[in-house]
Short mmCIF file of C-alpha atoms and ligand atoms in Angstrom, two decimals:
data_model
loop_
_atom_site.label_atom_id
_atom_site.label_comp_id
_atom_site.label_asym_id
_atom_site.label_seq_id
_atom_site.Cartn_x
_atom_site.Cartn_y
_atom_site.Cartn_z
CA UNK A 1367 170.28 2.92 135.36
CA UNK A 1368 168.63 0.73 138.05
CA UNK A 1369 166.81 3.61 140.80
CA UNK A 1370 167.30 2.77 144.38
CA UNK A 1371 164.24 4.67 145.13
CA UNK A 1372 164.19 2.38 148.16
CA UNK A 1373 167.38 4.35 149.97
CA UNK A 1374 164.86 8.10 150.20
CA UNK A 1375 161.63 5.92 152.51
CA UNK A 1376 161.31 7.06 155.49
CA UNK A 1377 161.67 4.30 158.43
CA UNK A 1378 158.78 3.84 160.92
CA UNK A 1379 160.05 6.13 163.70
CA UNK A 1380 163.06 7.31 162.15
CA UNK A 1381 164.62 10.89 163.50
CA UNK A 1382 164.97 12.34 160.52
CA UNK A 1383 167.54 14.86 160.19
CA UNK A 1384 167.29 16.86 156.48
CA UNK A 1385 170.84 18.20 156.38
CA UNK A 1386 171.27 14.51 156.00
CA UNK A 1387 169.48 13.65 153.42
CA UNK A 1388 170.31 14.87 149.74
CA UNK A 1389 168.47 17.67 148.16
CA UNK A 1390 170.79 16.26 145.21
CA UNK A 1391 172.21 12.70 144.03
CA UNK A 1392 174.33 11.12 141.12
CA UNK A 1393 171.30 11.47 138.42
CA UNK A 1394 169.85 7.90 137.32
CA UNK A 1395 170.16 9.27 133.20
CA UNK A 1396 173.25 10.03 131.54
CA UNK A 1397 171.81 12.33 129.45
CA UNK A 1398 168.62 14.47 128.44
CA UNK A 1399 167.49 11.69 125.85
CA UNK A 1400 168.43 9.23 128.40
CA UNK A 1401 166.01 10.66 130.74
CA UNK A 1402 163.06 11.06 128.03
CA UNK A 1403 163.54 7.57 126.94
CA UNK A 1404 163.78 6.26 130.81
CA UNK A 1405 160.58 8.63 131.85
CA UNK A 1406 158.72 7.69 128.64
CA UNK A 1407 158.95 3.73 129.81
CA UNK A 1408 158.16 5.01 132.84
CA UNK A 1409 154.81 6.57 131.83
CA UNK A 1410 153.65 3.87 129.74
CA UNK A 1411 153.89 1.29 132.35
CA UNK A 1412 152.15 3.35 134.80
CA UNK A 1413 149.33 3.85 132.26
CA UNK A 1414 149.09 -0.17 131.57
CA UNK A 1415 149.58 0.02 135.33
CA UNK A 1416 146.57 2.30 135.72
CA UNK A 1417 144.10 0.51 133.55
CA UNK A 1418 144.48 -2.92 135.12
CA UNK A 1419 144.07 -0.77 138.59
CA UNK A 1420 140.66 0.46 136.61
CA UNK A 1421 139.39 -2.86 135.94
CA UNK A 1422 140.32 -4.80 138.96
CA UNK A 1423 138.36 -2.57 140.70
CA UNK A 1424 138.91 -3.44 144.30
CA UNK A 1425 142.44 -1.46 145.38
CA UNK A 1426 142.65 2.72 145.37
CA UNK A 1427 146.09 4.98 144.96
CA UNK A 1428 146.61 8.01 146.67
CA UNK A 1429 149.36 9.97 146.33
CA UNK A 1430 150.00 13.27 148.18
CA UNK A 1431 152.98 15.94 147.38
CA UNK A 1432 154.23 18.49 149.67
CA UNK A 1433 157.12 20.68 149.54
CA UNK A 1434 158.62 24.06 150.00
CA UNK A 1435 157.27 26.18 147.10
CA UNK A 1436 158.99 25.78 143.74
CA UNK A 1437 159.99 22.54 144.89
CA UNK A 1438 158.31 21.10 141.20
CA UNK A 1439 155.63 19.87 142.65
CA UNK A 1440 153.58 20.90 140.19
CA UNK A 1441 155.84 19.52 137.34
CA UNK A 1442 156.35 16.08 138.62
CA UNK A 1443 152.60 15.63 138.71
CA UNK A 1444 152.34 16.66 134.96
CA UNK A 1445 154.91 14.69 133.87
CA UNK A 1446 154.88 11.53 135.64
CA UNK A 1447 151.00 11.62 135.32
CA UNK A 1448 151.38 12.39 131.43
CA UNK A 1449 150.32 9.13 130.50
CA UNK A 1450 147.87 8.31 132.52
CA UNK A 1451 143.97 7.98 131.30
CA UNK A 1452 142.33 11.46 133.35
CA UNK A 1453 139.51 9.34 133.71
CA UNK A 1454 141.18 7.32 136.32
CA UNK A 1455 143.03 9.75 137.61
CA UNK A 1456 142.29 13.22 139.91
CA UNK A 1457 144.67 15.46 141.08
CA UNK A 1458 143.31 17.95 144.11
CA UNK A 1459 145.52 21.06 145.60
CA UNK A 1460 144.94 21.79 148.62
CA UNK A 1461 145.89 25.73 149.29
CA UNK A 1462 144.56 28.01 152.48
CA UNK A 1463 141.15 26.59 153.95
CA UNK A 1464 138.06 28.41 152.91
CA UNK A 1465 135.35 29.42 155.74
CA UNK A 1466 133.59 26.41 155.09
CA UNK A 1467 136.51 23.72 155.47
CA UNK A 1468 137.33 26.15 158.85
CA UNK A 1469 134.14 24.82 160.54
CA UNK A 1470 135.52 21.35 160.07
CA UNK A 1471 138.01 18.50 161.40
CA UNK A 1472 141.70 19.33 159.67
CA UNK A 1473 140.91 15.97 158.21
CA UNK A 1474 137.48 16.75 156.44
CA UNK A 1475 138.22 18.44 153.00
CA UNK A 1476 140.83 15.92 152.46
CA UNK A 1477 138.26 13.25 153.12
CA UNK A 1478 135.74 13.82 150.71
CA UNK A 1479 137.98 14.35 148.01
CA UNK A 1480 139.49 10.31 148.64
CA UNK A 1481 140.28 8.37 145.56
CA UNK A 1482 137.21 5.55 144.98
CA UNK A 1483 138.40 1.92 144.37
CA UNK A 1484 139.99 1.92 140.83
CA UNK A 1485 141.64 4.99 141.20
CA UNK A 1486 144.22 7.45 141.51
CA UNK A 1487 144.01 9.96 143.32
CA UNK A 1488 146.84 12.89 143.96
CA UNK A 1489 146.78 15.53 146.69
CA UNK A 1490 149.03 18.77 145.41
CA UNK A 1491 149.43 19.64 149.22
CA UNK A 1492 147.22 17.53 151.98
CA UNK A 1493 145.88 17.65 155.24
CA UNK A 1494 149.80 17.70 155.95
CA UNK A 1495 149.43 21.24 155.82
CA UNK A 1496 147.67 21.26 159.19
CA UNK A 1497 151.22 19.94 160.98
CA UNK A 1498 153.39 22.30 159.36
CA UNK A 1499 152.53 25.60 157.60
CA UNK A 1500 150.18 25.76 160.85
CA UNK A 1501 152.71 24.64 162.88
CA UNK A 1502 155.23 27.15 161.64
CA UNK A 1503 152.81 30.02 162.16
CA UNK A 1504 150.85 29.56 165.18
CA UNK A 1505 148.22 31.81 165.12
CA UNK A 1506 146.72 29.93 161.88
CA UNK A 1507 145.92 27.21 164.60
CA UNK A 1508 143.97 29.77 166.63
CA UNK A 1509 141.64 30.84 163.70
CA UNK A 1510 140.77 27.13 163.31
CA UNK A 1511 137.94 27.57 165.35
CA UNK A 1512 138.74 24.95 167.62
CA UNK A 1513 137.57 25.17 171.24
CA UNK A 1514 140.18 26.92 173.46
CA UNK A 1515 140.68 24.22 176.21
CA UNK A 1516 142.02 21.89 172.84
CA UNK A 1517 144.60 24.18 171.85
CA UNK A 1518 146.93 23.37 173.12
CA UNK A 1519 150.62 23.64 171.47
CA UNK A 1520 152.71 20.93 174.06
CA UNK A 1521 150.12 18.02 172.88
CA UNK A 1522 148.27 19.12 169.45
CA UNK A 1523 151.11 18.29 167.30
CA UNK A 1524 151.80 14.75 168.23
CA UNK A 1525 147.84 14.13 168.30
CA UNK A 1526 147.85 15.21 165.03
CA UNK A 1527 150.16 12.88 163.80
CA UNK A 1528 148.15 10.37 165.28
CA UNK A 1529 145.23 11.27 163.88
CA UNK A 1530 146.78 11.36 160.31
CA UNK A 1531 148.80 7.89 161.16
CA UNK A 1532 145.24 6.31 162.19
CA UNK A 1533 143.23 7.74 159.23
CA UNK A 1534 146.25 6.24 157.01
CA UNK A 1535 145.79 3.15 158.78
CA UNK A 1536 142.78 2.74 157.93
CA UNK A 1537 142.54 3.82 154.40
CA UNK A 1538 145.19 0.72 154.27
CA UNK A 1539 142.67 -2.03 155.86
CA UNK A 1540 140.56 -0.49 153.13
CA UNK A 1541 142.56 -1.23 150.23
CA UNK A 1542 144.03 2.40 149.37
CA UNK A 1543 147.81 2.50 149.24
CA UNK A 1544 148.99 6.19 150.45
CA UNK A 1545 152.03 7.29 148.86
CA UNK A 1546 153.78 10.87 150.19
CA UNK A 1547 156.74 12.48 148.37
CA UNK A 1548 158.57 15.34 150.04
CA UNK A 1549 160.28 17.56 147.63
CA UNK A 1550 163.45 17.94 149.39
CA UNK A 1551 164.43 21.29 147.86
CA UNK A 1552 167.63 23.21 148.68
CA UNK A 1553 167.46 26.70 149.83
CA UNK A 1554 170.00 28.29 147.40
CA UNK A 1555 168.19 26.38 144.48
CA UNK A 1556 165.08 27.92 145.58
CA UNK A 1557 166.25 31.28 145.46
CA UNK A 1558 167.52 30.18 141.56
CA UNK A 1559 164.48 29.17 140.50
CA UNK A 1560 162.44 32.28 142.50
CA UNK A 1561 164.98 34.31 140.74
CA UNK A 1562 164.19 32.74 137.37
CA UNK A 1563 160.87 33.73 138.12
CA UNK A 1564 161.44 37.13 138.30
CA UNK A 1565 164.12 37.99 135.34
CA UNK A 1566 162.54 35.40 132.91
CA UNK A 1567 159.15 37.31 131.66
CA UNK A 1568 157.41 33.56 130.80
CA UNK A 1569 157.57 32.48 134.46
CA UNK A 1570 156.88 35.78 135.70
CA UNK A 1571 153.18 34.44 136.74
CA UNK A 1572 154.59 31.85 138.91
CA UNK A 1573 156.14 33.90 141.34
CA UNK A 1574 154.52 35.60 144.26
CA UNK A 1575 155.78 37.72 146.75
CA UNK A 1576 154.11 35.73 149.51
CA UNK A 1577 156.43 32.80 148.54
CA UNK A 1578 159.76 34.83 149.56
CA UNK A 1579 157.82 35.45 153.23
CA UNK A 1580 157.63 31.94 153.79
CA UNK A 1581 161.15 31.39 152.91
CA UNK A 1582 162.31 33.45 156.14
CA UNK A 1583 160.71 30.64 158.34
CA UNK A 1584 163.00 28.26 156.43
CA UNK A 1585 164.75 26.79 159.66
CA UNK A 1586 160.96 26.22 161.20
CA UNK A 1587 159.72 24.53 158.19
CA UNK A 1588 162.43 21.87 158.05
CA UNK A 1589 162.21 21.09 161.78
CA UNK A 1590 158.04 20.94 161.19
CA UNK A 1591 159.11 18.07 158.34
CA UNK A 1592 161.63 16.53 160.37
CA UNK A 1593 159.09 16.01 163.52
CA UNK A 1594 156.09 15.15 161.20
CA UNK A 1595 158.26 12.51 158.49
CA UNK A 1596 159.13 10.15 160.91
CA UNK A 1597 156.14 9.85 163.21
CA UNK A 1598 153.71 9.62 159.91
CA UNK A 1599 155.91 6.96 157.88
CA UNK A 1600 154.39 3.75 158.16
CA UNK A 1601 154.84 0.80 156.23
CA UNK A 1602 152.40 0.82 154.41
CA UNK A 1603 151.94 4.47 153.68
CA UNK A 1604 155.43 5.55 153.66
CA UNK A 1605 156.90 8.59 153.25
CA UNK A 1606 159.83 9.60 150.53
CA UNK A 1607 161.94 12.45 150.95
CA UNK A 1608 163.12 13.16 147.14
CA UNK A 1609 166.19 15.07 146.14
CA UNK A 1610 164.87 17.77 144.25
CA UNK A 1611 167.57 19.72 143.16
CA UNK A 1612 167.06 18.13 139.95
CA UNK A 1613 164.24 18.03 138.64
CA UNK A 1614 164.40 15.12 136.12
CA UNK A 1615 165.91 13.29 138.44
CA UNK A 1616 162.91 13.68 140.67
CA UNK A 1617 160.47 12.57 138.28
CA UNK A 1618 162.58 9.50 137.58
CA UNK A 1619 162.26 8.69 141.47
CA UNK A 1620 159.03 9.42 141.79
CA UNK A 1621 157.62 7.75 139.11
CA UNK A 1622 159.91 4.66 140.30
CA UNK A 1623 158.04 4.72 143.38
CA UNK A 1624 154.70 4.70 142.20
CA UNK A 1625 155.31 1.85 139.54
CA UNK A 1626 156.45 -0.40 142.67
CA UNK A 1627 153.67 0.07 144.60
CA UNK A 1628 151.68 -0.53 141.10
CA UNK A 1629 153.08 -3.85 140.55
CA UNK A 1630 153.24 -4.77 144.08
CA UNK A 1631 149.52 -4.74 144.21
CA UNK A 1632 147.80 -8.24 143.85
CA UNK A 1633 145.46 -6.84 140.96
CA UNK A 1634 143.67 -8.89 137.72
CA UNK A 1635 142.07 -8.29 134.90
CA UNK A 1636 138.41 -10.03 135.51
CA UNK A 1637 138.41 -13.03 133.76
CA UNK A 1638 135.61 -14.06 130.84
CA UNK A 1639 133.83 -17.08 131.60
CA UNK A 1640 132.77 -19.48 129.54
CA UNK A 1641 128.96 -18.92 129.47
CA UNK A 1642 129.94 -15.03 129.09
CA UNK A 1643 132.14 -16.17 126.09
CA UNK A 1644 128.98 -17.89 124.46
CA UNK A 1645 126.87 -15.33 125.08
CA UNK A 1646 129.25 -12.88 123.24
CA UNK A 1647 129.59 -14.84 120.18
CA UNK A 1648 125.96 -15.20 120.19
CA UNK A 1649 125.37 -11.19 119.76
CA UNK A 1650 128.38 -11.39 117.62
CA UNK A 1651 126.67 -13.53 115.22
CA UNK A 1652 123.09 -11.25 115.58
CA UNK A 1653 125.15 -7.95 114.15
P1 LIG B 65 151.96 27.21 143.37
O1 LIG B 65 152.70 28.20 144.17
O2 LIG B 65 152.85 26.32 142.56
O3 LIG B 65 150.84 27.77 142.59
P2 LIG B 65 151.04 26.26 145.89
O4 LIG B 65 150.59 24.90 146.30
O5 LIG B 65 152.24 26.82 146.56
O6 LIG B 65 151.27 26.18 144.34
P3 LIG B 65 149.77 28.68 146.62
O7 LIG B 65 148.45 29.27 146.30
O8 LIG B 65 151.00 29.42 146.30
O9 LIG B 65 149.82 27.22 146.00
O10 LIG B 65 149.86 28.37 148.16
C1 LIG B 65 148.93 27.70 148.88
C2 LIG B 65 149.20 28.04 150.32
O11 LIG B 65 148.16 27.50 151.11
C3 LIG B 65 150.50 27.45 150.82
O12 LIG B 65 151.30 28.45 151.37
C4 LIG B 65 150.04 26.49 151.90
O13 LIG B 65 150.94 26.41 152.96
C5 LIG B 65 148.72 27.10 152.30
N1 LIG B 65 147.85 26.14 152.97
C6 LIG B 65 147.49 24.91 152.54
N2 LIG B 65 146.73 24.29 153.47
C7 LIG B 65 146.64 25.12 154.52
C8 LIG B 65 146.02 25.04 155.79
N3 LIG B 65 145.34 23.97 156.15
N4 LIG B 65 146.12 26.10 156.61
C9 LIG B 65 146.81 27.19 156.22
N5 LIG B 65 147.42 27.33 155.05
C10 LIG B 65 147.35 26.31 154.20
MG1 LIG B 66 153.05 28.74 146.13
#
């Protein structure tokens, strides 16, 4: 089934209101081997994708995930990246700042870890984190080591966003295309899978008790997305809030996504020239 993956961008501006948008839609397979077959295609045109991105050499993919936890962030990377050559291809997560990244710019440890022309690079949580876990708790912002006379919590936000629409900007003019997918997650199917967690022995690692604290600031999270979605969704570095009730459904979106910006970037493979086209049937002939 054709994927409208279109209808979950965010629009330039936009107020975006998340009780609005669909943690859940009409799924694009009709069936489990419908999905397989329709991620499978999927994957391998992402890894053609990927290789002409490798040898063209000149354009750069990065793709950042955030979400509420057990969102599937995690699971949409593995699977929609399945196909993909790891040489082209890094994936960073990004969880609390060490010392180190403390005595930095929020934008710093992000920075250095920037996809290089040719490839694709994937942020498991981004310097996004700095405009809303940090928003939702303030007193993270005051062990930033920031100077006093710059905190302050009436201005920071929006000159956040402005540093993170800038930097996006510019990574643009540079030839990297920033993707962002928010996992749009219900609450009651968090508390599924977090229960899942718990009662099913296997996924027993994957739960920590930190993740049901964070679930009490629900309300603040969503209104931290709301006010950062809209004023970070550019054109060209949009953002996409996913319905991620179902997971499959997610991957099918997300991977969607990615192919269009693939194809939609002007990219060849470099082409053999006649001299270099002698020249290789001249060591041909010396083997
Ligand atoms: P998973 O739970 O699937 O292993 P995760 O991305 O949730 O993956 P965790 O170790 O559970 O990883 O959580 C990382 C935590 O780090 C998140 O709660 C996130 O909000 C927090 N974090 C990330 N960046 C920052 C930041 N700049 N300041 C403060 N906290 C941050
Ligand atoms: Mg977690």
């Amino acid at each position: 089934m054709k994927i409208n993956s279109s209808d979950f961008r965010v629009k330039p501006d936009e107020k975006v209101d998340l009780k609005k948008r669909a943690t859940e839609v009409k799924p694009f397979y009709h069936s489990k081997s419908d999905y397989k077959k329709m991620l499978a295609a999927h994957v391998k045109e992402l890894s053609e994708l990927q290789s002409l991105l490798y040898a063209d050499g000149s354009h750069s993919l990065l793709l950042i995930f955030q979400a509420m936890d057990a969102a599937g962030k995690d699971g949409a990377i593995k699977h929609v990246m399945s196909g993909v050559n790891p040489q082209g291809c890094r994936v960073r997560g990004f969880k609390q700042p060490s010392a180190e990244e403390l005595k930095h710019d929020f934008l710093w440890r992000t920075n250095r870890c920037l996809p290089e022309r040719g490839q694709i690079g994937i942020f498991n949580r981004s310097y996004y984190e700095d405009v809303l876990v940090v928003r939702v708790h303030p007193e993270l912002l005051k062990s930033q080591g920031l100077p006093a006379d710059l905190i302050n919590e009436k201005t920071i936000w929006k000159e956040r966003y402005r540093s993170i629409a800038d930097m996006e900007a510019h990574l643009s003019r540079n030839g990297t295309r920033v993707i962002k997918f928010f996992l749009h997650l219900s609450k009651e199917e968090q508390k599924k899978r977090f229960l899942a967690r718990i009662d099913e022995p296997d996924k027993n690692w994957k739960f920590s008790k930190g993740d049901v604290a964070e679930r009490k600031f629900w309300p603040k999270y969503m209104k931290a997305y709301e006010a950062c979605l809209g004023e970070t969704s550019s054109k060209e570095s949009p953002w996409y809030v996913v319905p991620a009730d179902d997971k499959k459904n997610a991957r099918l979106i997300i991977s969607d996504v990615i192919l269009k910006a693939l194809r939609s970037l002007k990219m060849e493979y470099p082409e053999t020239t006649d001299e270099r086209r002698e020249e290789l049937m001249r060591i041909r002939s010396e083997l």
